[in-house]
PDB file of C-alpha atoms in Angstrom:
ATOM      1  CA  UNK A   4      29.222   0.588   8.666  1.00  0.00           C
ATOM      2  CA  UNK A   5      26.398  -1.188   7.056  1.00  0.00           C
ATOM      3  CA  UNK A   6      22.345  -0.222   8.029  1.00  0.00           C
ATOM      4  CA  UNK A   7      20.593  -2.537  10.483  1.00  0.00           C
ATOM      5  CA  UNK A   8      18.271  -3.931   7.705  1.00  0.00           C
ATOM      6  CA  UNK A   9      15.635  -5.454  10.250  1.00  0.00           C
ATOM      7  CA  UNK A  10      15.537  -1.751  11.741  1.00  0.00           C
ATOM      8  CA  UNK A  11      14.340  -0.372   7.921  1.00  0.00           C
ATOM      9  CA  UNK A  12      11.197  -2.796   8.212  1.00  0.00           C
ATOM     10  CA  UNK A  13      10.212  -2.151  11.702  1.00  0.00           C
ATOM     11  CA  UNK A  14       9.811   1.236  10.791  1.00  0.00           C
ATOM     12  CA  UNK A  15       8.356   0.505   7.479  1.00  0.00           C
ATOM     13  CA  UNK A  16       5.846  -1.465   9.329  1.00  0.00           C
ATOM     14  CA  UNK A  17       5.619   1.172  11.615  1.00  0.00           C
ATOM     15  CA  UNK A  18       4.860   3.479   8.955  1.00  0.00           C
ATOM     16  CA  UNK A  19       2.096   0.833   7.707  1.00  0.00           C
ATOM     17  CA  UNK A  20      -0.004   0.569  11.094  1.00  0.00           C
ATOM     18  CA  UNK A  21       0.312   4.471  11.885  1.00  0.00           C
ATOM     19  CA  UNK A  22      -0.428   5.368   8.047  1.00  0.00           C
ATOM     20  CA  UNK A  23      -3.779   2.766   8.287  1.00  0.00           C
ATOM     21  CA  UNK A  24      -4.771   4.503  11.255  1.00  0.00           C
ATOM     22  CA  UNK A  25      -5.038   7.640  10.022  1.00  0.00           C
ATOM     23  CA  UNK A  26      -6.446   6.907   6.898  1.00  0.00           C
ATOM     24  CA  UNK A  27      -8.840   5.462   8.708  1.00  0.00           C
ATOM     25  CA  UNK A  28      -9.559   8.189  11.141  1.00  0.00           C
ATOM     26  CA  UNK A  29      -8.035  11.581   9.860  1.00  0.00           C
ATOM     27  CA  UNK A  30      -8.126  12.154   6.275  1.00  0.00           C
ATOM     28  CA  UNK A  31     -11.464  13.193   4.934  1.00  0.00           C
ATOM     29  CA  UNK A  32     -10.809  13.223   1.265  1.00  0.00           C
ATOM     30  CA  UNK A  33     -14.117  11.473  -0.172  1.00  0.00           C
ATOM     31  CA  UNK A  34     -11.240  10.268  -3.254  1.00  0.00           C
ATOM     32  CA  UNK A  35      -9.869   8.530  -1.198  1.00  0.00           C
ATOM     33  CA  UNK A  36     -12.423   5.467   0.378  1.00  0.00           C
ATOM     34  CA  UNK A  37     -12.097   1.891   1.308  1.00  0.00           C
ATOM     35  CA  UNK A  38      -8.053   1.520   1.183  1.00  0.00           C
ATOM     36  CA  UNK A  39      -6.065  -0.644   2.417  1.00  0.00           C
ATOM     37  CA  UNK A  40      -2.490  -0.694   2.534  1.00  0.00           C
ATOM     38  CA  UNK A  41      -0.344  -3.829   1.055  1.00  0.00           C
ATOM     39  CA  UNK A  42       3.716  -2.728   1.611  1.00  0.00           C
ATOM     40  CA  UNK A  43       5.654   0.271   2.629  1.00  0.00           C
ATOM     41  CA  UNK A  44       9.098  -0.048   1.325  1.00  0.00           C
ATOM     42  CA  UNK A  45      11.468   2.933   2.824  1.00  0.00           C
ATOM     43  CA  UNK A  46      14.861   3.921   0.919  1.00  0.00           C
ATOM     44  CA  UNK A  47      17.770   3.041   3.242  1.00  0.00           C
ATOM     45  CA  UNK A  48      18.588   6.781   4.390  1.00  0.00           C
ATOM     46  CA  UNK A  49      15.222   7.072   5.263  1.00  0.00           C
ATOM     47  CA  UNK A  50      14.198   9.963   2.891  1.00  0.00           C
ATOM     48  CA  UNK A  51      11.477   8.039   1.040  1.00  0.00           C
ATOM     49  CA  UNK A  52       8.595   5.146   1.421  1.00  0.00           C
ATOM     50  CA  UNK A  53       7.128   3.883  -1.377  1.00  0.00           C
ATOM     51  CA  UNK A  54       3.635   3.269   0.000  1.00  0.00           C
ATOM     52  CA  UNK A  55       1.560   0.517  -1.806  1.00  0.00           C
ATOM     53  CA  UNK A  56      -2.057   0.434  -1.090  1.00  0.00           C
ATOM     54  CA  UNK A  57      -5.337  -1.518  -3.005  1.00  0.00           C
ATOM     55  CA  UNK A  58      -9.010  -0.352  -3.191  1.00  0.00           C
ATOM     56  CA  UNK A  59     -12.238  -1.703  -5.363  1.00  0.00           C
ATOM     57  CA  UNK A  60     -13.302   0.253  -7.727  1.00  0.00           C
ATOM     58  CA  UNK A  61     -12.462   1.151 -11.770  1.00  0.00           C
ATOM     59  CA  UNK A  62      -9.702   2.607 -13.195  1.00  0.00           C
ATOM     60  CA  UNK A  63     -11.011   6.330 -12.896  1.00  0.00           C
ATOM     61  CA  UNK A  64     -11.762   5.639  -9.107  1.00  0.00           C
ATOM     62  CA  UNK A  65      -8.098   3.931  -8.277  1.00  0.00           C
ATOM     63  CA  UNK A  66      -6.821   7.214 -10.050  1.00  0.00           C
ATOM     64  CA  UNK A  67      -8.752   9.455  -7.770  1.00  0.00           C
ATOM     65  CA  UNK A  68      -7.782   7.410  -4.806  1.00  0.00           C
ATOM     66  CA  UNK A  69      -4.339   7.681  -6.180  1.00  0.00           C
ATOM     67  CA  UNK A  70      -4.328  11.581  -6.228  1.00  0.00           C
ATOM     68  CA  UNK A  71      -6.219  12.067  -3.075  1.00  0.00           C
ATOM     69  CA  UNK A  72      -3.637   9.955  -1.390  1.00  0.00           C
ATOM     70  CA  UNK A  73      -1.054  12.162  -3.025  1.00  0.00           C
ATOM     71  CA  UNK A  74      -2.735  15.429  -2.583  1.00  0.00           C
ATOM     72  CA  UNK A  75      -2.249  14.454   1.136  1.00  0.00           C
ATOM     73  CA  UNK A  76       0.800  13.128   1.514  1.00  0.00           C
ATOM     74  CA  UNK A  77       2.190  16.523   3.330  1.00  0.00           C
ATOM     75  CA  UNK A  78      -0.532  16.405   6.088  1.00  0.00           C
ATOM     76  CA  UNK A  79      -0.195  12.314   6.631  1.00  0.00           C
ATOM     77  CA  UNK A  80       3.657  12.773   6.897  1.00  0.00           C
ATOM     78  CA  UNK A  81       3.351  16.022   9.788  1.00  0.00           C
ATOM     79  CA  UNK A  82       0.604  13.567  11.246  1.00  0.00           C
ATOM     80  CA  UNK A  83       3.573  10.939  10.804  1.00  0.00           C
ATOM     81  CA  UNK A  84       5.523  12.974  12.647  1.00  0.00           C
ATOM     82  CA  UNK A  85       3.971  13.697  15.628  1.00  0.00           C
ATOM     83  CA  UNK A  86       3.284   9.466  16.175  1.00  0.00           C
ATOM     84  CA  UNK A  87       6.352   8.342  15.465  1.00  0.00           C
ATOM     85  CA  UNK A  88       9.776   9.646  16.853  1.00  0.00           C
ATOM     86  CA  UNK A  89      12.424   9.315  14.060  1.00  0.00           C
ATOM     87  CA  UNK A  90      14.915  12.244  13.469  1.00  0.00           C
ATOM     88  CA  UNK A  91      13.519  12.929   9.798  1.00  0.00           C
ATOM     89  CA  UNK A  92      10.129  11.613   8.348  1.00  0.00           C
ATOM     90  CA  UNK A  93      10.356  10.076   4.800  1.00  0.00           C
ATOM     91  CA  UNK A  94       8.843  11.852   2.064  1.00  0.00           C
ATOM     92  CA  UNK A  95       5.087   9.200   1.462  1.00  0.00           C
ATOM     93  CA  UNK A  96       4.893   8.236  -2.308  1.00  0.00           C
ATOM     94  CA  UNK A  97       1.348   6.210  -2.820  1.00  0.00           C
ATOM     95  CA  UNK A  98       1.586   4.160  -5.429  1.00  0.00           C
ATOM     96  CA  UNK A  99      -1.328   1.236  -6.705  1.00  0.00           C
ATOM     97  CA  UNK A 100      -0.769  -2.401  -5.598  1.00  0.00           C
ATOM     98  CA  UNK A 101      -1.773  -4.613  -8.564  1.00  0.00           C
ATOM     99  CA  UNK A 102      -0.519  -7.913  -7.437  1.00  0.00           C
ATOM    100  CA  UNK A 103      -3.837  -8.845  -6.180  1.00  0.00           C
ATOM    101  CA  UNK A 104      -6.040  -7.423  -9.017  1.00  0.00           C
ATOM    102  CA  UNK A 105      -2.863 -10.084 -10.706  1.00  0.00           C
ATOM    103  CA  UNK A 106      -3.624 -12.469  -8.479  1.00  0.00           C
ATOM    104  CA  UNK A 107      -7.083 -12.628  -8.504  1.00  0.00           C
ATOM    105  CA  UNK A 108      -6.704 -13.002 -12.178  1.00  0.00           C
ATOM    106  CA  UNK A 109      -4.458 -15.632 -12.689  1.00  0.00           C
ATOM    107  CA  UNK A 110      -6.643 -17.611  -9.820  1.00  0.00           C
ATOM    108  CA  UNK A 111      -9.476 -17.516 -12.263  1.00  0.00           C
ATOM    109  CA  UNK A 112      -7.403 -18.637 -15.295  1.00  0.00           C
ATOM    110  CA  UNK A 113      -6.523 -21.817 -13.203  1.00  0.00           C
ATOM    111  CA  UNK A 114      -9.750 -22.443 -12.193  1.00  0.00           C
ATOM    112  CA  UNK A 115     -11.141 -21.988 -15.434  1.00  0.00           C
ATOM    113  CA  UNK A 116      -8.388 -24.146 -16.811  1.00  0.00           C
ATOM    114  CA  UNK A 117      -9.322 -27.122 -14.488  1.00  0.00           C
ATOM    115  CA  UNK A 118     -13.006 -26.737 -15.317  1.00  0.00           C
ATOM    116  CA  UNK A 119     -11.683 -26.834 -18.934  1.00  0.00           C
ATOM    117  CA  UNK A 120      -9.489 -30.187 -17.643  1.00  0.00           C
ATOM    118  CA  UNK A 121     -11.992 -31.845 -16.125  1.00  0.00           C
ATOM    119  CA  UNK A 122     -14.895 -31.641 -18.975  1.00  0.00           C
ATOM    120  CA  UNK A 123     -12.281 -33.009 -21.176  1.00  0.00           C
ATOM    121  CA  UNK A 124     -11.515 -36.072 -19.294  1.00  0.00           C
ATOM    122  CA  UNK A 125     -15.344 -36.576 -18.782  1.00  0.00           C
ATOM    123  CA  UNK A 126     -15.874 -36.861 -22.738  1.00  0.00           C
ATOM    124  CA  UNK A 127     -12.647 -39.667 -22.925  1.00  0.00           C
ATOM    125  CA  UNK A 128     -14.515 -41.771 -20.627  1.00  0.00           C
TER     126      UNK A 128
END
């Protein structure tokens, strides 16, 4: 019998809005600052979520955020557990969202290359 797809991202989304909230109110780690979650991705029995998340800062501070996120993975998924009523409660894996760092980037080059563009069509005139 195939898995009810649509019922893997409701409780991925689930996941998202309960996992925001405590971020926001119940972890403490100082590591861990201004994140915010992009995706949550959960493996089809349910055993996993990849969790994707962004936050400002340098390499050595999304690596810090990165392990404090990690380090408390165990108490997020109990806190997980007690929200949200599913028979088993996926092991959290945090891993860094760069597709807007990407994004951002390749939003400059294009705007740089129409600056570029447009000077150039100003000196054919």
């Amino acid at each position: 019998m195939p898995r009810d797809h649509s019922r893997t991202l409701r409780i991925a989304e689930q996941i998202q809005r309960e996992l925001a909230e405590l971020l926001r109110l119940e972890l403490k780690d100082p590591r861990v600052g201004m994140v915010t979650l992009t995706d949550v991705e959960v493996t089809a029995d349910y055993a996993h979520a990849k969790v994707f998340f962004t936050t400002l800062g340098t390499g050595d501070q999304i690596a810090a955020a990165t392990e404090g996120l990690n380090h408390a993975a165990g108490f997020l998924r109990h806190e997980l557990g007690q929200r949200i009523k599913l028979r088993g409660i996926p092991q959290l894996h945090f891993i860094y969202d760069e597709s807007v760092e990407r994004g951002m980037r390749l939003s400059r080059l294009i705007d740089e290359a129409v600056g570029t563009a447009g000077r150039d069509t100003d000196k054919g005139s």
